[in-house]
PDB file of C-alpha atoms in Angstrom:
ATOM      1  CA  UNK P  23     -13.548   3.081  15.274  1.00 51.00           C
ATOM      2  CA  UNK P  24      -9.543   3.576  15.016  1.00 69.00           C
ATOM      3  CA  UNK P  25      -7.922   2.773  11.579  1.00 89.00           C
ATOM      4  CA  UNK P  26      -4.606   1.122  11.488  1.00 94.00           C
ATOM      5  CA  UNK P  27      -2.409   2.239  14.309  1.00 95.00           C
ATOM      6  CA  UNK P  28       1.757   1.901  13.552  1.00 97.00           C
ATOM      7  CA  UNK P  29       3.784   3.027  16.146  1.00 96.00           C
ATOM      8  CA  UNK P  30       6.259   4.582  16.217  1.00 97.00           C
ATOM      9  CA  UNK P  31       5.804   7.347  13.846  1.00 95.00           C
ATOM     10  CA  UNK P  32       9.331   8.073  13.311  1.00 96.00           C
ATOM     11  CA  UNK P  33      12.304   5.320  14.687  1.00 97.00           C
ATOM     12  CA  UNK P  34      16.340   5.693  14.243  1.00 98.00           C
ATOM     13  CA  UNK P  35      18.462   3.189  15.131  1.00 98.00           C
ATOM     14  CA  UNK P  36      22.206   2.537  14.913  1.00 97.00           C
ATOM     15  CA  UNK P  37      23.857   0.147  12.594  1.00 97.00           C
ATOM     16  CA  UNK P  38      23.563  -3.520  14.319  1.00 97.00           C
ATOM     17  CA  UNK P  39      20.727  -2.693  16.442  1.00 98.00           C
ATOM     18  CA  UNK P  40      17.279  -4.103  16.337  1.00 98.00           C
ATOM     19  CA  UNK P  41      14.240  -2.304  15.429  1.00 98.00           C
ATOM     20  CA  UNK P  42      10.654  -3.334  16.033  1.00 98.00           C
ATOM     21  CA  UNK P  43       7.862  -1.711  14.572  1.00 98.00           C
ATOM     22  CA  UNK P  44       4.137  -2.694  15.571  1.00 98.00           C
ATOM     23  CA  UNK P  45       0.970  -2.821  14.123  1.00 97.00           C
ATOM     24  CA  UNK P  46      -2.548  -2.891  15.627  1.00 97.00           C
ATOM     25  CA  UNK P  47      -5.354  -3.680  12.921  1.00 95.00           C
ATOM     26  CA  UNK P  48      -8.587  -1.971  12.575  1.00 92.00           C
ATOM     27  CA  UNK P  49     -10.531  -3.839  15.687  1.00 90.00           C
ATOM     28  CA  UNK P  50     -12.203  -6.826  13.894  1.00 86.00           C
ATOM     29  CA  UNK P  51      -9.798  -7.050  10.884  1.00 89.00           C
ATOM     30  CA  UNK P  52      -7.572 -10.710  11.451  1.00 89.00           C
ATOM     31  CA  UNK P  53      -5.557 -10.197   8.268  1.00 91.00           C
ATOM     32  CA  UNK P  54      -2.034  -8.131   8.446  1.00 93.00           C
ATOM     33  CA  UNK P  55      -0.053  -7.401   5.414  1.00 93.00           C
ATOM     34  CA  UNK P  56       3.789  -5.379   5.746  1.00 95.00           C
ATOM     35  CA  UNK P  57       5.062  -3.432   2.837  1.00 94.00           C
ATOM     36  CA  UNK P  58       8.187  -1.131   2.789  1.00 95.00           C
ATOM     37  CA  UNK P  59       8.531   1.931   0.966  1.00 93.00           C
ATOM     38  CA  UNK P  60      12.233   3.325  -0.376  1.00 89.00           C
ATOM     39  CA  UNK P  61      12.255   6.692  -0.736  1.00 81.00           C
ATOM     40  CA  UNK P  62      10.788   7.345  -4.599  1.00 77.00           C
ATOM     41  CA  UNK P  63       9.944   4.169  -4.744  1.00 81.00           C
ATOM     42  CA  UNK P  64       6.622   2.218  -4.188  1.00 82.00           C
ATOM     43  CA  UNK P  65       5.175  -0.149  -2.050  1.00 87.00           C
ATOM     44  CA  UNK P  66       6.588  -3.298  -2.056  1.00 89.00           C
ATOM     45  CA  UNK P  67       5.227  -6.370  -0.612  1.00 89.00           C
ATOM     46  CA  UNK P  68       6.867  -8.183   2.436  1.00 94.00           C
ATOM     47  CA  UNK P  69       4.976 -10.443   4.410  1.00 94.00           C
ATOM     48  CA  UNK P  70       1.133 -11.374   5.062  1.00 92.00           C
ATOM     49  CA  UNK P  71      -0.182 -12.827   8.498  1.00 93.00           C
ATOM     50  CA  UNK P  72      -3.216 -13.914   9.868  1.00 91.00           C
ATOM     51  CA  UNK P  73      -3.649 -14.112  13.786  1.00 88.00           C
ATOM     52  CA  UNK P  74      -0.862 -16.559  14.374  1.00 88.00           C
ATOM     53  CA  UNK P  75      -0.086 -17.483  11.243  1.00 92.00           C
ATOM     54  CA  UNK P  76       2.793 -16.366   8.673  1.00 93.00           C
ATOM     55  CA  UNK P  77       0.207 -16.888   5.120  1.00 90.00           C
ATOM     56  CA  UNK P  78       3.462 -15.669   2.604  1.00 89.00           C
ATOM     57  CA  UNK P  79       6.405 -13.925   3.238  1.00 91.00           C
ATOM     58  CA  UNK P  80       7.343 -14.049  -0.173  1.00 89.00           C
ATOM     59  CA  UNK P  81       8.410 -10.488   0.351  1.00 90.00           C
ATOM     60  CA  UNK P  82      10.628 -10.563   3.130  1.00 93.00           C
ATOM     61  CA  UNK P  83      14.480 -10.495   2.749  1.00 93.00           C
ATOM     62  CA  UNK P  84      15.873 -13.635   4.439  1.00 89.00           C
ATOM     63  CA  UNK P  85      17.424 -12.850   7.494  1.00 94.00           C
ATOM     64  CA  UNK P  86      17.127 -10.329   9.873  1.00 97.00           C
ATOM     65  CA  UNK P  87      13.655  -9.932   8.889  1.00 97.00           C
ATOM     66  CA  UNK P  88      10.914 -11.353  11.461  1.00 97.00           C
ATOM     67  CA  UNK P  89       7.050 -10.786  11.490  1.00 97.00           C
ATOM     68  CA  UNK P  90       4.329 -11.974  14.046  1.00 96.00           C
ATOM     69  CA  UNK P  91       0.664 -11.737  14.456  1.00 95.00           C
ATOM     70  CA  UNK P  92      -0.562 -12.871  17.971  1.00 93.00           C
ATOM     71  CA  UNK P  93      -3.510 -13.846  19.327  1.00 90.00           C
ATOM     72  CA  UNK P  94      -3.554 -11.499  21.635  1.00 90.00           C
ATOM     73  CA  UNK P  95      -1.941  -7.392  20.898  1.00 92.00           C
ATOM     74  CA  UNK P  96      -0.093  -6.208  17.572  1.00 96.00           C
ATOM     75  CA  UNK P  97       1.307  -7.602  14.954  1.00 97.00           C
ATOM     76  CA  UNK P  98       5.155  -7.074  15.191  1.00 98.00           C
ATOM     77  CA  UNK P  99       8.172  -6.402  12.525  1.00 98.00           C
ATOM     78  CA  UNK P 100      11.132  -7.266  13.546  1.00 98.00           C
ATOM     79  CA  UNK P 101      14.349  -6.549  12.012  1.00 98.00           C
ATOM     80  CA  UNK P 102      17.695  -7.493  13.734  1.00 97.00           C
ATOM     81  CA  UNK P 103      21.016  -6.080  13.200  1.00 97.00           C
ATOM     82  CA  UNK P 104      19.640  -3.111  11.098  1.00 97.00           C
ATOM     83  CA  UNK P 105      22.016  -1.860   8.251  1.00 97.00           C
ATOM     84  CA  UNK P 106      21.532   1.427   6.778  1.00 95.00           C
ATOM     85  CA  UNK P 107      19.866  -0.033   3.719  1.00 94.00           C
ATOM     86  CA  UNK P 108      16.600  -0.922   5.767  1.00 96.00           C
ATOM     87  CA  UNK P 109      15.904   2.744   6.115  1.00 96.00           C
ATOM     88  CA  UNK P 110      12.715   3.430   4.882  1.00 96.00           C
ATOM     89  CA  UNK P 111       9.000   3.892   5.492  1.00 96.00           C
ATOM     90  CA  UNK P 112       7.435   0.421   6.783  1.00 97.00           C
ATOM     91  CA  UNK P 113       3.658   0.396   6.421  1.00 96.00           C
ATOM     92  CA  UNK P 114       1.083  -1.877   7.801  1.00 96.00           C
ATOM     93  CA  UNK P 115      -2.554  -2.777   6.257  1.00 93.00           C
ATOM     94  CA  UNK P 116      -5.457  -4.557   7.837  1.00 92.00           C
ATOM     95  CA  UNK P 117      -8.414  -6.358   6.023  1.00 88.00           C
ATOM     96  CA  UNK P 118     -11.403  -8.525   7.668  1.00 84.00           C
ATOM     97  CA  UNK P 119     -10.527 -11.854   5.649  1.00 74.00           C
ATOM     98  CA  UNK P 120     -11.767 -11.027   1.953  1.00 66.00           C
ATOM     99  CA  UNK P 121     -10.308  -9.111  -0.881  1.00 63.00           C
ATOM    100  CA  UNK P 122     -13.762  -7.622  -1.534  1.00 61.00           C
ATOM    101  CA  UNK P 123     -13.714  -5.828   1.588  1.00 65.00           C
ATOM    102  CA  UNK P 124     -11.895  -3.079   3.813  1.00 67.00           C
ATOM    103  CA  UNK P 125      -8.508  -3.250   3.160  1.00 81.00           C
ATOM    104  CA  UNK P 126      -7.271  -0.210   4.991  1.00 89.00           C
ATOM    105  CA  UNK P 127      -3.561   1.334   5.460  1.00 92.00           C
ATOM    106  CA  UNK P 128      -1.626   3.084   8.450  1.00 94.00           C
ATOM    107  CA  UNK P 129       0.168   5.828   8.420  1.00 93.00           C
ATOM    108  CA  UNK P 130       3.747   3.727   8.697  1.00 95.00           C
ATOM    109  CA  UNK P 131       6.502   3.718  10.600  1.00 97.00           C
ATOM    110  CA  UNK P 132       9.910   5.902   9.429  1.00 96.00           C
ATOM    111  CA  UNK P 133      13.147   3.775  10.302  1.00 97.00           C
ATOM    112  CA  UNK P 134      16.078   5.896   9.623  1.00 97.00           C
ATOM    113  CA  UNK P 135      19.808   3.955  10.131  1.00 97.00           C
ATOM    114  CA  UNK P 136      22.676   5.918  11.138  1.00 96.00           C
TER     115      UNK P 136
ATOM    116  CA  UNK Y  19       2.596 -13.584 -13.862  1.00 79.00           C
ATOM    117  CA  UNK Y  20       0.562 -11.165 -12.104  1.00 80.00           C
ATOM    118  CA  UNK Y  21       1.305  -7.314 -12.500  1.00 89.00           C
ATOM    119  CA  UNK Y  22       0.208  -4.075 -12.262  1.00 93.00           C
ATOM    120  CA  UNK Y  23       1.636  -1.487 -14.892  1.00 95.00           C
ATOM    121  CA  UNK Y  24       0.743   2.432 -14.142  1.00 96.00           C
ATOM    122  CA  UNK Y  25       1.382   5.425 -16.856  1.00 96.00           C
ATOM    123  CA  UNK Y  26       2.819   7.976 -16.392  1.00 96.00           C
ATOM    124  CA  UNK Y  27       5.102   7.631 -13.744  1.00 93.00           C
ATOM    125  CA  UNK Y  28       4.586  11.557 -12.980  1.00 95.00           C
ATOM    126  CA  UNK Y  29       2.476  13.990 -14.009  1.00 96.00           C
ATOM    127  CA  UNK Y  30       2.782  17.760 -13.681  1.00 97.00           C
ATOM    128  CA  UNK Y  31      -0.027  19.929 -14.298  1.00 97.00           C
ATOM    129  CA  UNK Y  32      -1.630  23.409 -13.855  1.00 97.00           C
ATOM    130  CA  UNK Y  33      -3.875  24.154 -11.207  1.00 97.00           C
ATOM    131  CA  UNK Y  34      -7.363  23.611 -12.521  1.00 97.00           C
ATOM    132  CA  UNK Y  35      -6.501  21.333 -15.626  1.00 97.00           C
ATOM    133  CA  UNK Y  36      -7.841  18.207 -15.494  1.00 97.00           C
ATOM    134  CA  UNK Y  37      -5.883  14.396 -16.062  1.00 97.00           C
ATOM    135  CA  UNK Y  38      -6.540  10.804 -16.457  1.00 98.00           C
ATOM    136  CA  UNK Y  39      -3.803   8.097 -14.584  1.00 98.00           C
ATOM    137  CA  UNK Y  40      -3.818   4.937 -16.438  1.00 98.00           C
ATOM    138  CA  UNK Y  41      -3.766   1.136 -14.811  1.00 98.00           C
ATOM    139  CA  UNK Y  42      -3.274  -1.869 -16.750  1.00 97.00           C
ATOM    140  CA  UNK Y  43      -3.103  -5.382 -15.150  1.00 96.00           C
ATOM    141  CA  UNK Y  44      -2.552  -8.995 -15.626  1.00 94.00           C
ATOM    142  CA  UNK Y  45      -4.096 -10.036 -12.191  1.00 89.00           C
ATOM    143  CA  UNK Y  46      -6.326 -13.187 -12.531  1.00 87.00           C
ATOM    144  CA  UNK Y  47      -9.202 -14.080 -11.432  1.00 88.00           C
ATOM    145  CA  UNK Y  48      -9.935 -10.640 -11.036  1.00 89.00           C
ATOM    146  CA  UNK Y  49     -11.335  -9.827  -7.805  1.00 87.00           C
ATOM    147  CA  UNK Y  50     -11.340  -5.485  -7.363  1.00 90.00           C
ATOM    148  CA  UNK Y  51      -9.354  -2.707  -8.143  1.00 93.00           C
ATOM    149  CA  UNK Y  52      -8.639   0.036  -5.390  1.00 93.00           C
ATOM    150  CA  UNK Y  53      -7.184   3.286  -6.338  1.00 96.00           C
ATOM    151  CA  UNK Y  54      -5.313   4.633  -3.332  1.00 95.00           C
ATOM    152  CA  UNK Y  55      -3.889   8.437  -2.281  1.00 96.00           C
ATOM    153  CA  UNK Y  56      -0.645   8.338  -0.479  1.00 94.00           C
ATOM    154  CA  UNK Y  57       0.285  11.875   0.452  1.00 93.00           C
ATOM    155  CA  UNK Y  58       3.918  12.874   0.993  1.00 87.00           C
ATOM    156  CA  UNK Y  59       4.689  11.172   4.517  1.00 84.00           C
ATOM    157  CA  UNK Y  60       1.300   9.000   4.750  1.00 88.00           C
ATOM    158  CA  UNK Y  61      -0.266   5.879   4.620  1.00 91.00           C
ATOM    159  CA  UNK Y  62      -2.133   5.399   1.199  1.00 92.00           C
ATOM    160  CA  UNK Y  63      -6.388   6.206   1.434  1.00 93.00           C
ATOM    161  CA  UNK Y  64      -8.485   4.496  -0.481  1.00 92.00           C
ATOM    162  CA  UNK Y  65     -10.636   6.555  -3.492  1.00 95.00           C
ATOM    163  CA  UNK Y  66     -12.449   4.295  -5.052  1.00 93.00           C
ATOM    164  CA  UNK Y  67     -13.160   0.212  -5.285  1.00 91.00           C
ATOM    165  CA  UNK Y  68     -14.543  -1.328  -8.369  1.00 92.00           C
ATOM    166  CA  UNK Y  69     -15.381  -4.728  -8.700  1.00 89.00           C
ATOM    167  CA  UNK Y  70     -15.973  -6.729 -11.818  1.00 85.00           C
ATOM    168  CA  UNK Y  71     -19.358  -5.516 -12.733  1.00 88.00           C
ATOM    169  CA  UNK Y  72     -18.584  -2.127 -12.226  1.00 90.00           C
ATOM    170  CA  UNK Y  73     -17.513   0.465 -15.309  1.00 92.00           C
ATOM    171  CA  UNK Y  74     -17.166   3.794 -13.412  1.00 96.00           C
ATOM    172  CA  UNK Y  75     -16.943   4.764  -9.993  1.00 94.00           C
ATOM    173  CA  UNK Y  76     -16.707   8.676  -8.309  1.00 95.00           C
ATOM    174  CA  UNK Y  77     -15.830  10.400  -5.411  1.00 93.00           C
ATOM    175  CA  UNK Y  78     -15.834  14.442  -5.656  1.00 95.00           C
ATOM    176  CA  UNK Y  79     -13.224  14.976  -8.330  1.00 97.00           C
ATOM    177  CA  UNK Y  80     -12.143  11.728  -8.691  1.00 97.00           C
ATOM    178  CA  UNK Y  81     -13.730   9.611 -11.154  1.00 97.00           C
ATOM    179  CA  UNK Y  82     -12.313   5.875 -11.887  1.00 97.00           C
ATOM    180  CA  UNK Y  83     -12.935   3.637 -15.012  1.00 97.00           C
ATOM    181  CA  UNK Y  84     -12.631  -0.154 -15.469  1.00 96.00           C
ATOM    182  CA  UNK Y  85     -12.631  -2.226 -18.533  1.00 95.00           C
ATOM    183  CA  UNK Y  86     -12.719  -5.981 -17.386  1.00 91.00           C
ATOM    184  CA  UNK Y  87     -12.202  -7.148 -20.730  1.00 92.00           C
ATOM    185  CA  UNK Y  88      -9.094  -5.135 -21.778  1.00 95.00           C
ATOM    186  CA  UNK Y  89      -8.232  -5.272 -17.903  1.00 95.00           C
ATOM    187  CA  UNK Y  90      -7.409  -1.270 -17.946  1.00 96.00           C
ATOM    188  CA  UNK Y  91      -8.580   1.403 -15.173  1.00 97.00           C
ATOM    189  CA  UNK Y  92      -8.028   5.002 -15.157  1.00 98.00           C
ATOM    190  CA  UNK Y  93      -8.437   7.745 -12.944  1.00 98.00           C
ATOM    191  CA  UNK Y  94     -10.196  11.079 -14.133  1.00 98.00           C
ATOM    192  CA  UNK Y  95      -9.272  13.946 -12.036  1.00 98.00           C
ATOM    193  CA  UNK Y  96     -11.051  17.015 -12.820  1.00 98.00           C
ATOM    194  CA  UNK Y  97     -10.362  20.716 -11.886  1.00 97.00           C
ATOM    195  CA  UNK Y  98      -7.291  20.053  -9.983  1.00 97.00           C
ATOM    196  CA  UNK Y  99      -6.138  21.754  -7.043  1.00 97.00           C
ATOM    197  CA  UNK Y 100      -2.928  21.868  -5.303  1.00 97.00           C
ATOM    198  CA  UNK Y 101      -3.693  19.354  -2.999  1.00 96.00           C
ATOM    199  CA  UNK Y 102      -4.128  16.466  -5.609  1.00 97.00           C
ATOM    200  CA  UNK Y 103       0.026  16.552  -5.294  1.00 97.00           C
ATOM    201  CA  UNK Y 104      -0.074  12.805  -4.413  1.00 96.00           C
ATOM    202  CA  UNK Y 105       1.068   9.459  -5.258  1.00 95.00           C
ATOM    203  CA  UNK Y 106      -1.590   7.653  -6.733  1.00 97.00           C
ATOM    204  CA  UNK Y 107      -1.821   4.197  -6.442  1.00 95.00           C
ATOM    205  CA  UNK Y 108      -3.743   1.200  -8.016  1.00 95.00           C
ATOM    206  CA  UNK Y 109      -4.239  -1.740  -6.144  1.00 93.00           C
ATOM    207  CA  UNK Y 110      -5.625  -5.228  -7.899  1.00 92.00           C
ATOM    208  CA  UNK Y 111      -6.440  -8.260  -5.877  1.00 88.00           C
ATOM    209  CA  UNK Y 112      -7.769 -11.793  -7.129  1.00 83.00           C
ATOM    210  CA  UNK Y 113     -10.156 -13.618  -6.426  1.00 76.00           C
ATOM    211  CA  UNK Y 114      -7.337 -16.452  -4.831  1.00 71.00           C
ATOM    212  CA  UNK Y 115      -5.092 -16.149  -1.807  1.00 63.00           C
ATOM    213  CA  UNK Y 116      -6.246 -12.974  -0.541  1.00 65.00           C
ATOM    214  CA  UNK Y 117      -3.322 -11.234  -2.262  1.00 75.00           C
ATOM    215  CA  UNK Y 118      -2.960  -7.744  -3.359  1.00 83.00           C
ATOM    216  CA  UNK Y 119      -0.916  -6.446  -6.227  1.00 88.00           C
ATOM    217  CA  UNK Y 120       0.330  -3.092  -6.219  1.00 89.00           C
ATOM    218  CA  UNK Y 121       0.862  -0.332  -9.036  1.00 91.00           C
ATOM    219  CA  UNK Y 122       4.274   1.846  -8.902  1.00 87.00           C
ATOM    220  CA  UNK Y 123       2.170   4.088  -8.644  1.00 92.00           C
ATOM    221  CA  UNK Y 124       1.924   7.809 -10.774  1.00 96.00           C
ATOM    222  CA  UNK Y 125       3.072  10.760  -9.084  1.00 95.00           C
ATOM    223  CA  UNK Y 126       1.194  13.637  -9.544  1.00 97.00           C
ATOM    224  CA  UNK Y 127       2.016  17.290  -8.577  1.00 97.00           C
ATOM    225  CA  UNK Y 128       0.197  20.392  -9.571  1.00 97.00           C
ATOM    226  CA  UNK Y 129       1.421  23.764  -9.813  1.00 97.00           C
ATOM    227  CA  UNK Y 130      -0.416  27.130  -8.962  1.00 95.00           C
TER     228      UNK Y 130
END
């Protein structure tokens, strides 16, 4: 039974190119929430998703900043025309549906801008 | 407006000592409280997960507290070791929207 999965580990792009970090949920968990993580900083909430559905992306900065949750394979963060301000740790967390339940974290994704 | 307020916001103790991480929130209707590990480079890992009905919670070393009524947790960790050099998170949801509200989290580091 595999946790959260975020791949890649590690990711460096150039300034204005686009970077797309993906998420696959513990199997049986429809919920997806994004945070992003400055360095010395702490988590900060960016977008939550349910299996085709954006539920609040209160969080996310807007433009350049995408996020999808298919029916079918991993939910997706897309950011387009990266600037070296959106280097940072991006993790994922999946829950079942409830607050009272698993909520479980991966093990995020680095994006580093040159 | 709901928040989550951790003290301190780092810690630094001897190798064996023991210390309590404080949470206060403002999250309502009060669903859980999570206290999380996040490791240098990792994802957080959940500790504990206490509900309203719950007072005190452990795993190993790690003991968490919750006082609905004052809406404060803490986190008792006793005979540290070097490993406890963490982040330490707490995590409140409500009972609406299936939200989560996070801590700043206290950032712990123990010397030999």
């Amino acid at each position: 039974n595999a946790g959260v999965m975020q791949n890649p580990r590690h990711l460096v792009r150039r300034r204005g190119q686009e970077a797309r970090l993906r998420c696959s949920p513990v199997k049986g968990h429809s919920h997806v929430y994004w945070y992003r993580q400055l360095p010395e900083e702490g988590l900060k909430f960016m977008v939550y998703l349910q299996k085709e559905n954006i539920i609040d992306e209160s969080g996310m900065p807007k433009e350049r900043f995408s996020a999808e949750f298919p029916k079918e394979g991993p939910s997706i963060l897309r950011i387009q025309q990266v600037v070296r301000g959106d280097s940072a740790a991006y993790f994922c967390a999946s829950s079942p549906g409830n607050t009272g339940s698993g909520y479980t974290f991966g093990s995020g994704t680095r994006l580093t801008v040159v | 407006k709901n928040q989550v307020e951790q003290s301190p916001q780092s810690l630094i103790i001897l190798e064996g000592k023991n210390c309590t991480l404080q949470c206060n929130y403002t999250v309502s209707p009060f669903s859980n409280l999570r206290w999380y590990k996040q490791d240098t480079g990792r994802g957080p890992v959940s500790l504990t997960i206490m509900t309203f009905s719950e007072n005190t919670k452990s795993n190993g070393r790690y003991t968490a507290t919750l006082d609905a009524d004052t809406k404060q947790s803490s986190l008792h960790i006793t005979a540290s070791q070097l490993s406890d050099s963490a982040s330490y998170i707490c995590v409140v949801s409500a009972n609406t929207g299936n939200q989560f509200y996070f801590g700043t989290g206290t950032s712990l580091t123990v010397i030999p």
